[in-house]
Amino acid sequence: MSPPFSDPDQRLFVRNASLSDIPGIIELSRRVYEGTGMYGYTKGPLTGQINTFPEGQFVAMLGETVVGYCATFRISGAIALAPHDWTSITGNGYASRHDPEGDWLYGMEVCVDPECRGYRIGERLYNERKQLCQSLELQGVVFAGRLPTLRKRLKKYESVEEYVEAIRSKEQSDPVLSFQLHNGFEVHGIIPHYLDADHDSLGYGIHLVWRNPKVPQNGSGEQSKRYGRRMPDTVRVGTVQYQQRPVRSFDEFSEIVRYFVDVVSTYKGDFVVFPELFTLQLLSIERRDGSAAEAFAAVTHYAGRYRDLMRDLALRYNINIIAGSTPVREEDGSVHNTAYICLRDGQVFTQPKIHPTPNEAYWWNVRGGNRVSAIETDCGPIGVLICYDAEFPELTRHLVDQGVQIVFVPFCTDERQSYLRVRYCCQARAVENQVYVVMSGNVGNLPNVPNMEIQYGQSCILTPCDFPFARDGIAADTEPNVETVAFADLRPEVLITARNSGTVKNLQDRRHDLYSVNWRGE
């Protein structure tokens, strides 16, 4: 049997469950609960859940296989926030207590295939719950979660309450409760005899709530953590300003990349962006004699491993990765400077650099590509232009004509004038097309790697220049030449408003009777 996610054509995605999914959910639940004292679902309760509240049941799919399930129903806060047990509140698992007028969303089930853990499938399902809660304008999400480490660890503590407090204060860790706290849930209480069949939790349920930040709360006014959360309807972007450094192996390189993906994912980012040609540091693994073109071409041997690494990280950390660019040898033998775009559902796209710089063409024999395409993501259509390509306004206009709202520009520049050419052009593209532009560059030195000896960079996230946006058209930027990450929350809705009713309307005011971009490539 092949390991999960080994098929590059398989997508990982979440959708509403249907009755045809029931056999897959039954098989999943049996695998998940084997050996716990609890039993998997049978057809009857699943049929009841899906028929009673179809928009509240979700499956995570890997290709055609169910690898996660999430069940919810609506209920009044008076019932859900009071002590209860699993059987009575769920109607013995059928979700028959569903109240169409209920002001809370009750989470009665989340389970994930044990073979697929580590890819944040649970987080994806919890996010669907939160989005459903917000779309229905409910008070929040409430449920009682497991505490599977309790049976083994309780003897070290005087009470269940003391052990839960140790987890809240991060003195201890529990795979379920720690995950739920990390995802913004708060402990409302501890319920004994919630599910006595859960032997590892000794029957206890940890009463948890997540309060909808988009509606006024009807609660008691208790003080709780309210900072650091995402604004609704935003796209959070993290751009990596990457320090070039010698590495001893591909594994060492992978750990550096993993670190930055983890950082941006921890900050709930939707996209993490890496620079152009930052993979050339792989040349430091082994000293190579010969021409600059031979050295550059040598990196093409890492392209497959690099693509697989980035796809795995996108799935594992539930984040879309603009994976910078790397040399790739095409079927005709030519070498292209190509960006990989790895989406968190497992899809992988490529975008070749259209215009190699004179240096790239002369020293490295890089050929230019012939397509610039919009890429559909869960945050809307995006485009990628590699460094020098941003200096050609036709390319951005071609992307915007395809509906793109965010353009990502991985770049690699050696000194300040080179950098400013790219920076000024990116700002112009943001203004003239009313789009967001995200730049990610290299910094530092890489001795003995031809054409990569020195770097100059200041990564940034640029906006149009109008009242709804940042004063200087800069949503975020970095200190030059320091390894770091810059974050910004981008709002596509504001972009559309500016295009339709801004102080100036560059896109609407184009003179199509006089000029246009006539694309002759793919």
Short mmCIF file of C-alpha atoms in Angstrom, two decimals:
data_model
loop_
_atom_site.label_atom_id
_atom_site.label_comp_id
_atom_site.label_asym_id
_atom_site.label_seq_id
_atom_site.Cartn_x
_atom_site.Cartn_y
_atom_site.Cartn_z
CA MET A 1 0.00 0.00 0.00
CA SER A 2 1.38 3.42 -0.97
CA PRO A 3 1.86 5.97 1.80
CA PRO A 4 -0.73 8.80 1.95
CA PHE A 5 -0.11 11.83 -0.26
CA SER A 6 2.40 9.95 -2.43
CA ASP A 7 0.23 10.38 -5.54
CA PRO A 8 0.87 13.94 -6.82
CA ASP A 9 -2.49 13.92 -8.65
CA GLN A 10 -4.50 13.41 -5.47
CA ARG A 11 -6.06 16.49 -3.89
CA LEU A 12 -6.79 16.97 -0.21
CA PHE A 13 -9.97 18.98 0.22
CA VAL A 14 -12.96 19.44 2.54
CA ARG A 15 -16.57 19.41 1.38
CA ASN A 16 -20.03 18.76 2.80
CA ALA A 17 -20.76 15.10 3.47
CA SER A 18 -23.39 13.26 1.47
CA LEU A 19 -25.21 9.97 1.99
CA SER A 20 -22.87 8.32 -0.52
CA ASP A 21 -19.97 9.03 1.86
CA ILE A 22 -21.46 6.88 4.64
CA PRO A 23 -19.51 3.66 3.88
CA GLY A 24 -16.25 5.61 3.90
CA ILE A 25 -17.14 7.37 7.17
CA ILE A 26 -18.04 4.04 8.79
CA GLU A 27 -14.70 2.53 7.81
CA LEU A 28 -12.85 5.64 8.98
CA SER A 29 -14.56 5.74 12.39
CA ARG A 30 -13.83 2.06 13.02
CA ARG A 31 -10.12 2.60 12.38
CA VAL A 32 -10.03 5.72 14.54
CA TYR A 33 -11.75 4.25 17.59
CA GLU A 34 -10.31 0.74 17.50
CA GLY A 35 -8.96 -0.19 20.92
CA THR A 36 -10.34 2.88 22.74
CA GLY A 37 -13.47 1.30 24.22
CA MET A 38 -15.61 3.34 21.84
CA TYR A 39 -17.17 2.08 18.64
CA GLY A 40 -17.31 3.42 15.12
CA TYR A 41 -20.51 4.71 13.56
CA THR A 42 -23.15 2.62 11.86
CA LYS A 43 -25.32 3.68 8.95
CA GLY A 44 -28.33 4.88 10.97
CA PRO A 45 -26.74 7.69 13.02
CA LEU A 46 -24.75 8.96 10.01
CA THR A 47 -27.89 9.04 7.89
CA GLY A 48 -29.62 11.02 10.64
CA GLN A 49 -26.77 13.51 10.94
CA ILE A 50 -26.58 14.20 7.21
CA ASN A 51 -30.33 14.35 6.60
CA THR A 52 -31.04 16.48 9.68
CA PHE A 53 -28.46 19.22 9.07
CA PRO A 54 -26.62 18.59 5.77
CA GLU A 55 -24.69 21.87 5.77
CA GLY A 56 -23.17 20.99 9.16
CA GLN A 57 -21.49 17.70 8.20
CA PHE A 58 -18.08 17.71 6.49
CA VAL A 59 -15.68 15.15 5.06
CA ALA A 60 -11.99 15.58 4.33
CA MET A 61 -11.18 13.77 1.10
CA LEU A 62 -7.84 12.54 -0.22
CA GLY A 63 -8.76 11.84 -3.80
CA GLU A 64 -11.79 9.57 -3.49
CA THR A 65 -11.01 8.39 0.08
CA VAL A 66 -12.60 9.77 3.25
CA VAL A 67 -9.74 10.68 5.62
CA GLY A 68 -11.64 12.95 8.04
CA TYR A 69 -15.18 13.53 9.28
CA CYS A 70 -16.79 16.38 11.23
CA ALA A 71 -20.39 16.42 12.50
CA THR A 72 -22.30 19.39 13.96
CA PHE A 73 -25.80 20.59 14.71
CA ARG A 74 -27.49 23.75 16.03
CA ILE A 75 -28.68 23.98 19.62
CA SER A 76 -29.58 26.63 22.17
CA GLY A 77 -26.89 27.97 24.47
CA ALA A 78 -29.06 27.21 27.50
CA ILE A 79 -28.65 23.50 26.74
CA ALA A 80 -25.18 23.40 25.23
CA LEU A 81 -23.46 25.53 27.88
CA ALA A 82 -24.94 23.55 30.78
CA PRO A 83 -23.47 20.19 31.91
CA HIS A 84 -24.65 17.29 29.75
CA ASP A 85 -23.56 13.93 28.38
CA TRP A 86 -22.81 12.87 24.80
CA THR A 87 -25.74 10.48 24.43
CA SER A 88 -28.45 12.88 25.56
CA ILE A 89 -27.25 16.00 23.76
CA THR A 90 -26.62 14.24 20.42
CA GLY A 91 -29.79 12.16 20.51
CA ASN A 92 -27.73 8.96 20.79
CA GLY A 93 -25.53 10.07 17.90
CA TYR A 94 -28.31 10.89 15.42
CA ALA A 95 -28.08 14.72 15.88
CA SER A 96 -31.82 14.60 16.60
CA ARG A 97 -31.49 17.47 19.11
CA HIS A 98 -30.81 19.79 16.15
CA ASP A 99 -32.70 23.06 16.62
CA PRO A 100 -32.98 25.18 13.44
CA GLU A 101 -33.28 28.25 15.70
CA GLY A 102 -30.38 27.30 17.96
CA ASP A 103 -27.85 30.06 18.57
CA TRP A 104 -24.80 27.79 19.02
CA LEU A 105 -23.17 25.19 16.80
CA TYR A 106 -22.52 21.93 18.67
CA GLY A 107 -19.56 19.81 17.57
CA MET A 108 -20.45 16.19 18.13
CA GLU A 109 -17.63 14.53 16.17
CA VAL A 110 -14.23 15.07 14.57
CA CYS A 111 -12.14 12.10 13.53
CA VAL A 112 -9.07 11.83 11.29
CA ASP A 113 -7.50 8.79 9.65
CA PRO A 114 -4.50 7.75 11.83
CA GLU A 115 -2.42 7.23 8.66
CA CYS A 116 -2.97 10.86 7.64
CA ARG A 117 -2.26 12.62 10.93
CA GLY A 118 0.34 15.37 10.82
CA TYR A 119 -1.28 17.11 7.82
CA ARG A 120 -3.59 19.41 9.83
CA ILE A 121 -6.74 17.72 8.61
CA GLY A 122 -8.35 18.34 12.01
CA GLU A 123 -7.51 22.03 11.71
CA ARG A 124 -9.17 22.16 8.29
CA LEU A 125 -12.34 20.58 9.69
CA TYR A 126 -12.39 22.96 12.66
CA ASN A 127 -11.99 25.89 10.27
CA GLU A 128 -15.05 24.70 8.33
CA ARG A 129 -17.01 24.67 11.59
CA LYS A 130 -15.96 28.23 12.37
CA GLN A 131 -16.82 29.44 8.88
CA LEU A 132 -20.25 27.81 9.09
CA CYS A 133 -20.80 29.40 12.50
CA GLN A 134 -19.91 32.83 11.12
CA SER A 135 -22.01 32.46 7.98
CA LEU A 136 -25.05 31.55 10.15
CA GLU A 137 -24.20 34.42 12.57
CA LEU A 138 -24.31 32.07 15.57
CA GLN A 139 -22.80 32.78 18.97
CA GLY A 140 -20.04 30.24 18.61
CA VAL A 141 -19.03 26.58 18.59
CA VAL A 142 -19.36 24.42 21.70
CA PHE A 143 -18.56 20.78 22.44
CA ALA A 144 -16.95 18.49 25.00
CA GLY A 145 -13.59 17.13 23.92
CA ARG A 146 -11.61 14.06 24.86
CA LEU A 147 -8.61 14.02 27.22
CA PRO A 148 -6.89 10.78 26.13
CA THR A 149 -3.79 11.21 28.32
CA LEU A 150 -5.82 11.50 31.53
CA ARG A 151 -5.83 7.82 32.52
CA LYS A 152 -2.03 7.56 32.38
CA ARG A 153 -1.22 10.90 34.02
CA LEU A 154 -3.96 11.60 36.58
CA LYS A 155 -2.05 9.86 39.40
CA LYS A 156 0.54 12.67 39.22
CA TYR A 157 -2.15 15.28 39.97
CA GLU A 158 -4.63 15.78 42.76
CA SER A 159 -7.60 16.30 40.43
CA VAL A 160 -8.73 16.45 36.83
CA GLU A 161 -8.99 20.22 37.19
CA GLU A 162 -5.34 20.46 38.19
CA TYR A 163 -4.28 18.38 35.19
CA VAL A 164 -6.35 20.48 32.78
CA GLU A 165 -4.79 23.62 34.24
CA ALA A 166 -1.33 22.12 33.65
CA ILE A 167 -2.24 21.69 29.98
CA ARG A 168 -3.64 25.22 29.75
CA SER A 169 -0.42 26.60 31.22
CA LYS A 170 1.62 24.41 28.82
CA GLU A 171 3.30 22.48 31.63
CA GLN A 172 1.78 19.34 30.07
CA SER A 173 0.57 18.48 26.58
CA ASP A 174 -2.40 16.43 25.43
CA PRO A 175 -2.81 15.65 21.70
CA VAL A 176 -6.49 16.58 21.74
CA LEU A 177 -6.90 19.37 24.30
CA SER A 178 -3.64 21.12 23.39
CA PHE A 179 -4.74 21.11 19.74
CA GLN A 180 -8.13 22.58 20.62
CA LEU A 181 -6.64 25.33 22.78
CA HIS A 182 -4.19 26.16 19.98
CA ASN A 183 -7.18 26.57 17.65
CA GLY A 184 -8.77 29.27 19.78
CA PHE A 185 -11.11 27.26 22.00
CA GLU A 186 -11.50 28.11 25.70
CA VAL A 187 -12.20 25.76 28.60
CA HIS A 188 -15.76 26.34 29.79
CA GLY A 189 -15.78 23.54 32.34
CA ILE A 190 -15.16 19.83 33.00
CA ILE A 191 -18.02 17.34 32.63
CA PRO A 192 -17.82 13.98 34.46
CA HIS A 193 -19.53 10.97 32.87
CA TYR A 194 -19.73 12.75 29.51
CA LEU A 195 -18.86 9.54 27.65
CA ASP A 196 -18.10 6.64 29.97
CA ALA A 197 -17.03 4.44 27.06
CA ASP A 198 -14.00 6.71 26.60
CA HIS A 199 -11.70 4.79 28.94
CA ASP A 200 -8.57 6.85 28.26
CA SER A 201 -10.42 10.03 29.27
CA LEU A 202 -12.00 8.24 32.28
CA GLY A 203 -15.37 9.32 30.92
CA TYR A 204 -14.61 13.03 31.31
CA GLY A 205 -15.39 15.63 28.65
CA ILE A 206 -13.61 18.98 28.57
CA HIS A 207 -16.31 21.56 27.90
CA LEU A 208 -14.92 23.95 25.25
CA VAL A 209 -16.23 27.03 23.45
CA TRP A 210 -15.14 29.22 20.56
CA ARG A 211 -16.95 32.56 20.42
CA ASN A 212 -17.81 34.08 17.07
CA PRO A 213 -15.96 37.43 16.86
CA LYS A 214 -18.41 38.75 14.25
CA VAL A 215 -21.50 38.85 16.51
CA PRO A 216 -22.25 40.46 19.90
CA GLN A 217 -21.90 37.97 22.72
CA ASN A 218 -24.76 37.08 25.05
CA GLY A 219 -22.46 35.57 27.68
CA SER A 220 -21.45 36.60 31.14
CA GLY A 221 -18.73 38.97 30.05
CA GLU A 222 -15.89 36.78 31.31
CA GLN A 223 -12.43 38.03 30.38
CA SER A 224 -10.70 35.75 27.88
CA LYS A 225 -7.99 35.84 25.22
CA ARG A 226 -9.10 38.16 22.43
CA TYR A 227 -5.83 39.24 20.81
CA GLY A 228 -3.88 37.92 17.85
CA ARG A 229 -6.91 36.65 15.94
CA ARG A 230 -7.58 36.95 12.24
CA MET A 231 -9.93 39.62 10.98
CA PRO A 232 -12.71 37.96 8.96
CA ASP A 233 -12.60 38.11 5.16
CA THR A 234 -8.83 38.56 4.96
CA VAL A 235 -5.96 36.74 3.28
CA ARG A 236 -2.91 36.55 5.55
CA VAL A 237 0.42 36.54 3.72
CA GLY A 238 3.89 35.94 5.13
CA THR A 239 6.87 36.83 2.94
CA VAL A 240 10.23 35.29 3.84
CA GLN A 241 13.40 37.35 3.60
CA TYR A 242 15.78 34.43 3.28
CA GLN A 243 19.42 34.35 4.43
CA GLN A 244 21.68 32.59 1.94
CA ARG A 245 24.03 30.26 3.81
CA PRO A 246 26.13 27.20 3.00
CA VAL A 247 24.38 23.89 3.73
CA ARG A 248 25.86 20.42 4.09
CA SER A 249 22.92 18.36 2.80
CA PHE A 250 19.47 18.57 1.24
CA ASP A 251 18.05 17.54 4.61
CA GLU A 252 19.65 20.57 6.27
CA PHE A 253 18.18 22.80 3.57
CA SER A 254 14.78 21.14 4.10
CA GLU A 255 14.82 21.89 7.83
CA ILE A 256 15.48 25.59 7.20
CA VAL A 257 12.57 25.73 4.75
CA ARG A 258 10.35 23.77 7.16
CA TYR A 259 11.11 26.28 9.92
CA PHE A 260 9.79 29.21 7.90
CA VAL A 261 6.70 27.32 6.72
CA ASP A 262 5.97 26.39 10.34
CA VAL A 263 6.37 30.02 11.48
CA VAL A 264 3.93 31.42 8.92
CA SER A 265 1.49 28.55 9.47
CA THR A 266 1.60 29.14 13.24
CA TYR A 267 0.61 32.74 12.55
CA LYS A 268 -2.41 31.38 10.61
CA GLY A 269 -1.05 32.42 7.24
CA ASP A 270 -2.78 31.54 3.99
CA PHE A 271 0.38 31.99 1.90
CA VAL A 272 4.10 31.77 2.62
CA VAL A 273 6.43 33.16 -0.06
CA PHE A 274 10.07 32.26 -0.73
CA PRO A 275 12.60 34.11 -2.96
CA GLU A 276 13.82 33.52 -6.47
CA LEU A 277 16.61 30.94 -6.89
CA PHE A 278 17.15 30.50 -3.16
CA THR A 279 17.79 26.82 -3.95
CA LEU A 280 21.19 27.76 -5.39
CA GLN A 281 22.55 27.40 -1.87
CA LEU A 282 22.37 23.65 -2.60
CA LEU A 283 25.52 24.17 -4.68
CA SER A 284 27.40 24.61 -1.41
CA ILE A 285 26.83 20.92 -0.62
CA GLU A 286 29.63 19.98 -2.97
CA ARG A 287 32.24 22.20 -4.53
CA ARG A 288 31.91 22.02 -8.29
CA ASP A 289 34.53 22.94 -10.81
CA GLY A 290 33.52 24.07 -14.27
CA SER A 291 31.52 26.90 -15.75
CA ALA A 292 28.74 28.92 -14.12
CA ALA A 293 26.26 27.31 -16.52
CA GLU A 294 27.34 23.81 -15.43
CA ALA A 295 26.96 24.76 -11.76
CA PHE A 296 23.50 26.24 -12.36
CA ALA A 297 22.40 23.17 -14.31
CA ALA A 298 23.58 20.92 -11.46
CA VAL A 299 20.78 22.27 -9.25
CA THR A 300 18.21 20.86 -11.69
CA HIS A 301 18.96 17.43 -10.18
CA TYR A 302 17.28 18.62 -6.95
CA ALA A 303 14.11 19.89 -8.67
CA GLY A 304 12.05 16.74 -8.06
CA ARG A 305 12.99 16.45 -4.38
CA TYR A 306 12.38 20.17 -3.94
CA ARG A 307 8.92 19.98 -5.50
CA ASP A 308 7.99 16.97 -3.33
CA LEU A 309 9.27 18.75 -0.20
CA MET A 310 7.18 21.84 -0.84
CA ARG A 311 4.05 19.87 -1.68
CA ASP A 312 4.40 17.83 1.51
CA LEU A 313 4.89 20.97 3.61
CA ALA A 314 1.85 22.66 2.04
CA LEU A 315 -0.29 19.65 2.96
CA ARG A 316 1.29 19.07 6.36
CA TYR A 317 1.09 22.71 7.50
CA ASN A 318 -2.20 23.58 5.77
CA ILE A 319 -0.78 26.56 3.90
CA ASN A 320 -0.30 27.62 0.28
CA ILE A 321 3.39 27.90 -0.62
CA ILE A 322 4.83 30.16 -3.29
CA ALA A 323 8.01 28.11 -3.38
CA GLY A 324 10.36 30.69 -4.82
CA SER A 325 12.05 29.46 -7.98
CA THR A 326 14.65 26.87 -8.92
CA PRO A 327 16.43 25.72 -12.07
CA VAL A 328 14.38 23.09 -13.94
CA ARG A 329 15.48 21.17 -17.02
CA GLU A 330 12.68 20.84 -19.56
CA GLU A 331 12.06 17.87 -21.88
CA ASP A 332 13.87 19.60 -24.74
CA GLY A 333 17.01 19.90 -22.59
CA SER A 334 16.73 23.65 -21.98
CA VAL A 335 16.99 25.05 -18.44
CA HIS A 336 14.29 27.37 -17.12
CA ASN A 337 14.04 29.46 -13.97
CA THR A 338 10.75 28.05 -12.66
CA ALA A 339 8.54 28.79 -9.67
CA TYR A 340 6.56 26.02 -7.99
CA ILE A 341 3.21 26.93 -6.44
CA CYS A 342 2.11 24.24 -3.97
CA LEU A 343 -1.44 24.55 -2.68
CA ARG A 344 -2.63 23.14 0.61
CA ASP A 345 -5.01 20.75 -1.17
CA GLY A 346 -2.05 19.00 -2.83
CA GLN A 347 -2.18 20.66 -6.26
CA VAL A 348 1.13 21.85 -7.74
CA PHE A 349 1.51 24.49 -10.45
CA THR A 350 4.54 25.92 -12.20
CA GLN A 351 5.31 29.39 -13.53
CA PRO A 352 8.46 29.84 -15.66
CA LYS A 353 10.30 33.12 -15.78
CA ILE A 354 9.42 34.79 -19.06
CA HIS A 355 12.35 37.19 -19.29
CA PRO A 356 15.75 35.87 -18.15
CA THR A 357 18.03 38.76 -17.27
CA PRO A 358 21.07 39.32 -19.51
CA ASN A 359 23.20 37.78 -16.75
CA GLU A 360 21.00 34.67 -16.54
CA ALA A 361 21.05 34.20 -20.29
CA TYR A 362 24.82 34.79 -20.61
CA TRP A 363 26.21 32.95 -17.57
CA TRP A 364 23.58 30.26 -17.00
CA ASN A 365 22.01 29.72 -20.46
CA VAL A 366 18.53 30.19 -18.99
CA ARG A 367 15.67 30.14 -21.49
CA GLY A 368 12.43 32.07 -21.07
CA GLY A 369 9.00 30.50 -20.80
CA ASN A 370 5.93 31.42 -22.85
CA ARG A 371 2.97 31.37 -20.48
CA VAL A 372 1.66 33.50 -17.63
CA SER A 373 -1.44 31.99 -16.06
CA ALA A 374 -3.83 32.75 -13.24
CA ILE A 375 -3.81 30.04 -10.55
CA GLU A 376 -7.05 29.28 -8.73
CA THR A 377 -6.60 28.97 -4.96
CA ASP A 378 -8.91 28.81 -1.95
CA CYS A 379 -8.18 32.54 -1.48
CA GLY A 380 -9.03 33.55 -5.04
CA PRO A 381 -6.98 33.70 -8.25
CA ILE A 382 -3.29 34.61 -7.91
CA GLY A 383 -0.37 35.12 -10.26
CA VAL A 384 3.40 34.74 -9.97
CA LEU A 385 6.02 36.84 -11.76
CA ILE A 386 9.68 36.08 -11.15
CA CYS A 387 11.81 39.18 -10.45
CA TYR A 388 12.65 40.79 -13.84
CA ASP A 389 9.20 39.84 -15.17
CA ALA A 390 7.69 42.46 -12.84
CA GLU A 391 9.48 45.11 -14.92
CA PHE A 392 7.28 44.32 -17.92
CA PRO A 393 3.81 45.82 -17.29
CA GLU A 394 2.14 43.70 -19.96
CA LEU A 395 2.55 40.56 -17.87
CA THR A 396 0.76 41.91 -14.81
CA ARG A 397 -2.01 43.34 -16.99
CA HIS A 398 -2.41 39.92 -18.63
CA LEU A 399 -2.77 38.33 -15.17
CA VAL A 400 -5.25 40.96 -13.99
CA ASP A 401 -7.31 40.41 -17.13
CA GLN A 402 -7.59 36.80 -15.93
CA GLY A 403 -9.03 37.95 -12.58
CA VAL A 404 -5.89 37.95 -10.43
CA GLN A 405 -5.98 40.06 -7.25
CA ILE A 406 -2.61 39.15 -5.68
CA VAL A 407 0.67 38.95 -7.60
CA PHE A 408 3.63 37.24 -5.94
CA VAL A 409 7.12 38.32 -7.00
CA PRO A 410 10.03 36.16 -5.79
CA PHE A 411 13.22 38.11 -6.54
CA CYS A 412 17.00 37.78 -6.32
CA THR A 413 19.08 40.97 -6.58
CA ASP A 414 22.74 41.53 -5.79
CA GLU A 415 22.86 45.25 -4.93
CA ARG A 416 20.58 48.18 -4.13
CA GLN A 417 20.05 49.55 -7.63
CA SER A 418 19.05 46.11 -8.90
CA TYR A 419 16.63 45.76 -6.01
CA LEU A 420 15.07 49.19 -6.53
CA ARG A 421 14.34 48.46 -10.18
CA VAL A 422 12.19 45.54 -9.09
CA ARG A 423 10.69 47.38 -6.10
CA TYR A 424 9.65 50.50 -8.01
CA CYS A 425 8.14 48.43 -10.81
CA CYS A 426 6.20 46.29 -8.34
CA GLN A 427 4.77 49.40 -6.72
CA ALA A 428 3.79 50.69 -10.16
CA ARG A 429 2.09 47.37 -10.97
CA ALA A 430 0.10 47.63 -7.71
CA VAL A 431 -1.08 51.14 -8.57
CA GLU A 432 -1.85 50.77 -12.27
CA ASN A 433 -3.63 47.41 -11.86
CA GLN A 434 -5.12 47.95 -8.38
CA VAL A 435 -3.69 44.66 -7.09
CA TYR A 436 -1.68 43.52 -4.10
CA VAL A 437 1.97 42.68 -4.88
CA VAL A 438 4.07 40.53 -2.54
CA MET A 439 7.89 40.54 -2.89
CA SER A 440 10.23 37.96 -1.34
CA GLY A 441 14.02 38.20 -1.67
CA ASN A 442 17.37 36.75 -0.63
CA VAL A 443 19.89 38.41 1.67
CA GLY A 444 23.42 37.53 2.79
CA ASN A 445 26.41 36.03 1.01
CA LEU A 446 27.08 32.69 -0.62
CA PRO A 447 30.81 32.40 -1.36
CA ASN A 448 32.02 30.06 -4.10
CA VAL A 449 28.60 29.87 -5.79
CA PRO A 450 28.87 31.64 -9.17
CA ASN A 451 26.63 34.70 -9.59
CA MET A 452 25.25 34.34 -6.02
CA GLU A 453 28.16 35.77 -4.02
CA ILE A 454 26.25 38.78 -2.63
CA GLN A 455 22.58 39.63 -2.10
CA TYR A 456 20.56 42.78 -1.38
CA GLY A 457 16.91 42.58 -0.42
CA GLN A 458 14.02 44.26 1.34
CA SER A 459 10.93 42.07 1.11
CA CYS A 460 7.57 43.80 1.27
CA ILE A 461 3.82 43.60 0.69
CA LEU A 462 2.53 46.43 -1.52
CA THR A 463 -0.96 47.84 -2.07
CA PRO A 464 -2.61 50.36 -4.36
CA CYS A 465 -2.34 53.99 -3.24
CA ASP A 466 -5.80 55.13 -2.17
CA PHE A 467 -7.70 55.87 1.04
CA PRO A 468 -8.67 52.27 1.98
CA PHE A 469 -5.03 51.13 1.94
CA ALA A 470 -1.86 51.81 3.93
CA ARG A 471 -0.67 55.42 3.70
CA ASP A 472 2.44 54.74 1.62
CA GLY A 473 1.04 51.82 -0.35
CA ILE A 474 3.07 49.45 1.85
CA ALA A 475 1.12 46.96 3.96
CA ALA A 476 4.35 45.54 5.44
CA ASP A 477 8.07 45.56 4.80
CA THR A 478 11.32 44.41 6.38
CA GLU A 479 14.66 45.85 7.39
CA PRO A 480 17.02 45.51 4.42
CA ASN A 481 19.43 42.57 4.44
CA VAL A 482 18.16 40.93 7.66
CA GLU A 483 16.62 37.45 7.68
CA THR A 484 13.02 37.78 8.84
CA VAL A 485 9.35 37.39 7.85
CA ALA A 486 6.87 40.20 7.11
CA PHE A 487 3.11 39.66 7.52
CA ALA A 488 0.02 41.48 6.27
CA ASP A 489 -3.70 40.80 6.12
CA LEU A 490 -5.01 41.62 2.64
CA ARG A 491 -8.69 42.22 1.97
CA PRO A 492 -9.85 41.33 -1.56
CA GLU A 493 -13.20 42.99 -0.90
CA VAL A 494 -11.48 46.36 -0.34
CA LEU A 495 -9.58 45.86 -3.58
CA ILE A 496 -12.79 45.34 -5.52
CA THR A 497 -14.35 48.40 -3.89
CA ALA A 498 -11.34 50.52 -4.86
CA ARG A 499 -11.52 49.29 -8.44
CA ASN A 500 -15.20 50.20 -8.69
CA SER A 501 -15.39 53.41 -6.67
CA GLY A 502 -11.86 54.55 -5.76
CA THR A 503 -10.39 58.04 -6.14
CA VAL A 504 -9.04 56.79 -9.47
CA LYS A 505 -10.22 53.70 -11.34
CA ASN A 506 -7.27 52.60 -13.43
CA LEU A 507 -8.82 49.39 -14.67
CA GLN A 508 -12.20 50.86 -15.52
CA ASP A 509 -10.70 53.92 -17.20
CA ARG A 510 -8.55 52.02 -19.70
CA ARG A 511 -9.02 53.08 -23.32
CA HIS A 512 -9.78 49.73 -24.89
CA ASP A 513 -10.51 51.55 -28.13
CA LEU A 514 -6.84 52.60 -28.31
CA TYR A 515 -4.75 49.80 -26.79
CA SER A 516 -4.83 46.30 -25.30
CA VAL A 517 -2.55 43.40 -24.33
CA ASN A 518 -2.66 40.78 -27.07
CA TRP A 519 -1.13 37.63 -25.60
CA ARG A 520 0.39 35.26 -28.16
CA GLY A 521 1.89 32.70 -25.78
CA GLU A 522 0.15 29.71 -24.20
#
